[in-house]
Amino acid sequence: MIEFRRVTKTYSTGTTALRDVSFTIENGEFVFIIGRSGAGKSTLIKLLTCEERPSTGQVLIDRFDVSKIKRRYVPYLRRNIGMVFQDFRLIHTKSVFQNVAFAMEIVGSSMKAIKRRVPIVLSIVGLRDKALVRPRMLSGGEQQRVAIARAMVNNPMLLLADEPTGNLDPTNSEAIMALLEQINRSGTTIIICTHDRDLVDRMKKRVIEIDDGNLVRDDCQGGYAQTNPACPAHQSQTERPADDLFRPEAVS
Amino acid sequence: MRTTLLRHSLSEGFNNLVRHPLVTLASITTIALMLFLLGAFTLFSVNARQMMARAGEQPPVEITLEIGVTAEEISAIEADLASNPNIREYTLFTPEQNFETFKANLGKDELFADFSADYIPHTYAIRLHDPAGSEDFKSHMEGLPGVRKVDLELKVMEFLSKAIVWVNYATLTAFAVLGVVAFFIISNMVRVAVFARGDEINIMKYVGATNWYIRIPYILEGAVTGLLGGGLAWLTAYVIYTRLYETVAANTVPTDVLAMIAPSELASTVLLLNVGLGIGIGALGSAVSVRRYIKV
């Protein structure tokens, strides 16, 4: 479960990106974070990956307060979070297989495990036959599928996607969303930041809207603009120190 | 984990080296230049110390007595020498002994068939505990009756002693200056590599790479650059020293005060010094700059 407790983030420049934001996301949920550019969506993701720390408030993942996690444990937290970006962020000097295998190498998987797992993941995203191709030879949709394969190869508990369909045509966007939905059905929590109105309206998932740093809407099965009944408030639980969970021996 | 990290570090480290060949070459050359100078100063210093040690084995003080000195005067001089605590040992050479040595050195006995040893003085060969007191000793001895002159053979030692001090200063200065230059060049080499791979490093961070996973290939790259630079410096110093040794050895015997130490005796020491320092400087320069440029 992910919980934001009265989180405010003010950057050193004086810009306040989030103001007193509180919400809870249960395990296995599929959530859209929407809002205009500069509304605070990316800051929200950065707080989850510990790229930024909240100025006040707490960010909890499975009751562990990650806003206080020691810097050296951040990599171990990130191994539990898959990330997908608008610009794919693939390594163009490596093949599709190597791009996905790379994420497993970093967490210390054996070559045997890599050779067994990567083809399976590539099959799931429909790119098994392109394992040896360099990313530049692929279409935008295919590149994003490689990025999703890389994000899911380590079985993360949470998958964060920042505008995953921003560079894709409607057909490819649809395919990517179907893939993310499929991953979600296997139990992975999915959080997607997006501007794509049609997609949000069609998917009928939970929508959290941020405007000028404030949480202005939290709808279950909402649309981009429509307002549906708000999600029931989740019960807050006592937090545990995050370093206990994300220290190397706990993650292995 | 360790196998994966090792494989990744080795392959990335070596890939980084060939990715920017000119920058790598500049780094290797700078380290090689620095370590070559250090090696040259070391070789000079080691040889100078050996020459000093050999010079110290020669009697550094020689006292020449007046011709026709009396037995009483010799006894008085000997008593003075025996009571001087700064004297390690002394030996009296009679006119006959000195004459024989003189003839032996000249190698033409027939020239001196009619020459009498009466025209040759008595001499003392003296070794002091502390060469620093030699000037005082000279003044004292020249005031005694029967002493004609006192020769101090310390000039070479003084020169070598001063030369070693200056060589040590020059070595330290050159090492500091070139070390800073090498450090900045290696730092720049790593910065270029880090910037070129900025996206990849970001991706590594997002998928959970630890600091060491990202940094080790760069540190390895610096260490290999240092190793190559150190090896090149050693090879250059070895070739030049061997040529110099062969030239000098042609004119000296191995036991001569000015004889150089054989290259084979110094090769491993200088190799260890060059390669060890090269690896150290390369790895340290990379570690510091990669820490600075990669905010993990």
CSV table of N, CA, C and O in Angstrom, one decimal, chain A residues 52-104:
chain,number,residue,atom,x,y,z
A,52,GLU,N,13.5,12.8,-4.9
A,52,GLU,CA,13.2,14.0,-4.0
A,52,GLU,C,12.7,13.6,-2.7
A,52,GLU,O,12.1,12.5,-2.6
A,53,ARG,N,12.8,14.4,-1.7
A,53,ARG,CA,12.3,14.1,-0.3
A,53,ARG,C,11.2,15.2,0.0
A,53,ARG,O,11.4,16.3,-0.4
A,54,PRO,N,10.1,14.8,0.7
A,54,PRO,CA,9.1,15.8,1.0
A,54,PRO,C,9.6,16.9,2.0
A,54,PRO,O,10.5,16.5,2.8
A,55,SER,N,9.1,18.1,1.8
A,55,SER,CA,9.5,19.1,2.7
A,55,SER,C,8.9,18.9,4.1
A,55,SER,O,9.5,19.0,5.1
A,56,THR,N,7.6,18.5,4.0
A,56,THR,CA,6.9,18.1,5.2
A,56,THR,C,6.0,16.9,4.8
A,56,THR,O,5.7,16.7,3.7
A,57,GLY,N,5.6,16.1,5.8
A,57,GLY,CA,4.7,15.0,5.5
A,57,GLY,C,5.5,13.7,5.3
A,57,GLY,O,6.7,13.7,5.4
A,58,GLN,N,4.8,12.6,5.0
A,58,GLN,CA,5.4,11.3,4.9
A,58,GLN,C,4.9,10.6,3.6
A,58,GLN,O,3.7,10.8,3.2
A,59,VAL,N,5.8,9.9,3.0
A,59,VAL,CA,5.5,9.0,1.9
A,59,VAL,C,5.7,7.6,2.4
A,59,VAL,O,6.9,7.2,2.7
A,60,LEU,N,4.7,6.7,2.4
A,60,LEU,CA,4.8,5.4,2.9
A,60,LEU,C,4.6,4.4,1.8
A,60,LEU,O,3.6,4.5,1.1
A,61,ILE,N,5.5,3.4,1.7
A,61,ILE,CA,5.2,2.2,0.8
A,61,ILE,C,5.2,1.0,1.7
A,61,ILE,O,6.2,0.7,2.4
A,62,ASP,N,4.1,0.3,1.7
A,62,ASP,CA,3.9,-0.8,2.6
A,62,ASP,C,4.2,-0.5,4.1
A,62,ASP,O,4.9,-1.2,4.7
A,63,ARG,N,3.8,0.7,4.5
A,63,ARG,CA,3.9,1.2,5.8
A,63,ARG,C,5.4,1.7,6.2
A,63,ARG,O,5.6,2.0,7.3
A,64,PHE,N,6.2,1.5,5.2
A,64,PHE,CA,7.6,2.0,5.4
A,64,PHE,C,7.8,3.4,5.0
A,64,PHE,O,7.4,3.8,3.8
A,65,ASP,N,8.3,4.3,5.8
A,65,ASP,CA,8.4,5.7,5.5
A,65,ASP,C,9.6,5.9,4.6
A,65,ASP,O,10.8,6.0,5.1
A,66,VAL,N,9.4,6.0,3.3
A,66,VAL,CA,10.6,6.1,2.4
A,66,VAL,C,11.1,7.5,2.3
A,66,VAL,O,12.2,7.8,1.8
A,67,SER,N,10.4,8.5,2.9
A,67,SER,CA,10.9,9.9,2.9
A,67,SER,C,12.1,10.0,3.8
A,67,SER,O,12.8,11.0,3.8
A,68,LYS,N,12.3,9.0,4.7
A,68,LYS,CA,13.4,9.1,5.6
A,68,LYS,C,14.5,8.0,5.3
A,68,LYS,O,15.4,7.8,6.1
A,69,ILE,N,14.3,7.3,4.2
A,69,ILE,CA,15.2,6.2,3.9
A,69,ILE,C,16.6,6.7,3.7
A,69,ILE,O,16.8,7.8,3.2
A,70,LYS,N,17.6,6.0,4.2
A,70,LYS,CA,19.0,6.4,4.0
A,70,LYS,C,19.4,6.3,2.5
A,70,LYS,O,18.9,5.4,1.8
A,71,ARG,N,20.2,7.2,2.1
A,71,ARG,CA,20.6,7.3,0.7
A,71,ARG,C,21.1,6.0,0.1
A,71,ARG,O,20.8,5.6,-1.0
A,72,ARG,N,21.9,5.3,0.9
A,72,ARG,CA,22.5,4.1,0.4
A,72,ARG,C,21.5,2.9,0.2
A,72,ARG,O,21.8,2.0,-0.5
A,73,TYR,N,20.3,3.1,0.8
A,73,TYR,CA,19.3,2.0,0.6
A,73,TYR,C,18.3,2.4,-0.6
A,73,TYR,O,17.5,1.5,-0.9
A,74,VAL,N,18.5,3.6,-1.1
A,74,VAL,CA,17.6,4.0,-2.2
A,74,VAL,C,17.6,3.0,-3.4
A,74,VAL,O,16.5,2.6,-3.9
A,75,PRO,N,18.8,2.5,-3.9
A,75,PRO,CA,18.8,1.6,-5.0
A,75,PRO,C,18.0,0.3,-4.7
A,75,PRO,O,17.3,-0.2,-5.6
A,76,TYR,N,18.0,-0.1,-3.4
A,76,TYR,CA,17.2,-1.3,-3.1
A,76,TYR,C,15.7,-1.1,-3.1
A,76,TYR,O,14.9,-2.0,-3.5
A,77,LEU,N,15.3,0.1,-2.8
A,77,LEU,CA,13.9,0.5,-2.9
A,77,LEU,C,13.5,0.5,-4.4
A,77,LEU,O,12.5,0.0,-4.8
A,78,ARG,N,14.4,1.1,-5.2
A,78,ARG,CA,14.1,1.2,-6.6
A,78,ARG,C,14.0,-0.1,-7.3
A,78,ARG,O,13.3,-0.2,-8.4
A,79,ARG,N,14.6,-1.1,-6.8
A,79,ARG,CA,14.5,-2.5,-7.4
A,79,ARG,C,13.1,-3.0,-7.3
A,79,ARG,O,12.8,-4.0,-7.9
A,80,ASN,N,12.3,-2.4,-6.4
A,80,ASN,CA,10.9,-2.9,-6.2
A,80,ASN,C,10.0,-2.0,-7.0
A,80,ASN,O,8.8,-2.2,-6.8
A,81,ILE,N,10.5,-1.1,-7.7
A,81,ILE,CA,9.7,-0.2,-8.5
A,81,ILE,C,10.1,-0.2,-10.0
A,81,ILE,O,11.3,0.1,-10.3
A,82,GLY,N,9.2,-0.5,-10.9
A,82,GLY,CA,9.5,-0.5,-12.3
A,82,GLY,C,9.1,0.9,-12.8
A,82,GLY,O,8.2,1.5,-12.3
A,83,MET,N,9.9,1.4,-13.7
A,83,MET,CA,9.7,2.8,-14.2
A,83,MET,C,9.6,2.8,-15.8
A,83,MET,O,10.4,2.2,-16.4
A,84,VAL,N,8.6,3.5,-16.3
A,84,VAL,CA,8.4,3.6,-17.7
A,84,VAL,C,8.3,5.1,-18.0
A,84,VAL,O,7.5,5.8,-17.3
A,85,PHE,N,9.0,5.6,-19.0
A,85,PHE,CA,9.0,7.0,-19.3
A,85,PHE,C,8.5,7.3,-20.7
A,85,PHE,O,8.4,6.4,-21.6
A,86,GLN,N,8.1,8.5,-20.9
A,86,GLN,CA,7.6,9.0,-22.2
A,86,GLN,C,8.6,8.8,-23.3
A,86,GLN,O,8.3,8.4,-24.4
A,87,ASP,N,9.9,9.1,-23.0
A,87,ASP,CA,11.0,9.0,-24.0
A,87,ASP,C,11.7,7.6,-24.0
A,87,ASP,O,12.8,7.5,-24.5
A,88,PHE,N,11.0,6.6,-23.4
A,88,PHE,CA,11.5,5.2,-23.4
A,88,PHE,C,12.8,4.9,-22.6
A,88,PHE,O,12.9,4.0,-21.9
A,89,ARG,N,13.7,5.8,-22.8
A,89,ARG,CA,15.0,5.7,-22.0
A,89,ARG,C,15.7,4.3,-22.2
A,89,ARG,O,15.9,3.6,-21.2
A,90,LEU,N,15.9,3.9,-23.4
A,90,LEU,CA,16.6,2.7,-23.7
A,90,LEU,C,18.0,3.0,-24.0
A,90,LEU,O,18.3,4.1,-24.5
A,91,ILE,N,18.8,2.0,-23.9
A,91,ILE,CA,20.3,2.1,-24.2
A,91,ILE,C,20.4,1.7,-25.6
A,91,ILE,O,20.3,0.5,-25.9
A,92,HIS,N,20.8,2.6,-26.5
A,92,HIS,CA,20.8,2.3,-27.9
A,92,HIS,C,22.0,1.5,-28.4
A,92,HIS,O,22.0,1.0,-29.5
A,93,THR,N,23.0,1.4,-27.5
A,93,THR,CA,24.2,0.5,-27.9
A,93,THR,C,23.9,-0.9,-27.5
A,93,THR,O,24.8,-1.8,-27.8
A,94,LYS,N,22.8,-1.2,-26.9
A,94,LYS,CA,22.5,-2.6,-26.5
A,94,LYS,C,21.3,-3.1,-27.3
A,94,LYS,O,20.5,-2.3,-27.7
A,95,SER,N,21.2,-4.4,-27.4
A,95,SER,CA,20.1,-5.0,-28.1
A,95,SER,C,18.9,-5.0,-27.2
A,95,SER,O,19.0,-4.7,-26.0
A,96,VAL,N,17.7,-5.4,-27.7
A,96,VAL,CA,16.5,-5.5,-26.9
A,96,VAL,C,16.7,-6.4,-25.7
A,96,VAL,O,16.4,-6.1,-24.6
A,97,PHE,N,17.3,-7.6,-26.0
A,97,PHE,CA,17.5,-8.5,-25.0
A,97,PHE,C,18.4,-7.9,-23.9
A,97,PHE,O,18.2,-8.0,-22.7
A,98,GLN,N,19.5,-7.3,-24.3
A,98,GLN,CA,20.5,-6.7,-23.4
A,98,GLN,C,19.9,-5.6,-22.5
A,98,GLN,O,20.2,-5.4,-21.4
A,99,ASN,N,19.0,-4.8,-23.2
A,99,ASN,CA,18.3,-3.7,-22.4
A,99,ASN,C,17.5,-4.3,-21.3
A,99,ASN,O,17.4,-3.7,-20.2
A,100,VAL,N,16.8,-5.4,-21.5
A,100,VAL,CA,16.0,-6.0,-20.5
A,100,VAL,C,16.9,-6.7,-19.5
A,100,VAL,O,16.7,-6.6,-18.3
A,101,ALA,N,17.9,-7.5,-20.0
A,101,ALA,CA,18.8,-8.2,-19.1
A,101,ALA,C,19.5,-7.3,-18.2
A,101,ALA,O,19.8,-7.7,-17.0
A,102,PHE,N,19.8,-6.1,-18.7
A,102,PHE,CA,20.6,-5.1,-17.9
A,102,PHE,C,19.9,-4.9,-16.5
A,102,PHE,O,20.6,-4.8,-15.5
A,103,ALA,N,18.6,-4.8,-16.5
A,103,ALA,CA,17.9,-4.6,-15.2
A,103,ALA,C,18.1,-5.7,-14.3
A,103,ALA,O,18.1,-5.6,-13.0
A,104,MET,N,18.2,-7.0,-14.8
A,104,MET,CA,18.4,-8.1,-14.0
A,104,MET,C,19.9,-8.2,-13.5
A,104,MET,O,20.1,-8.6,-12.4
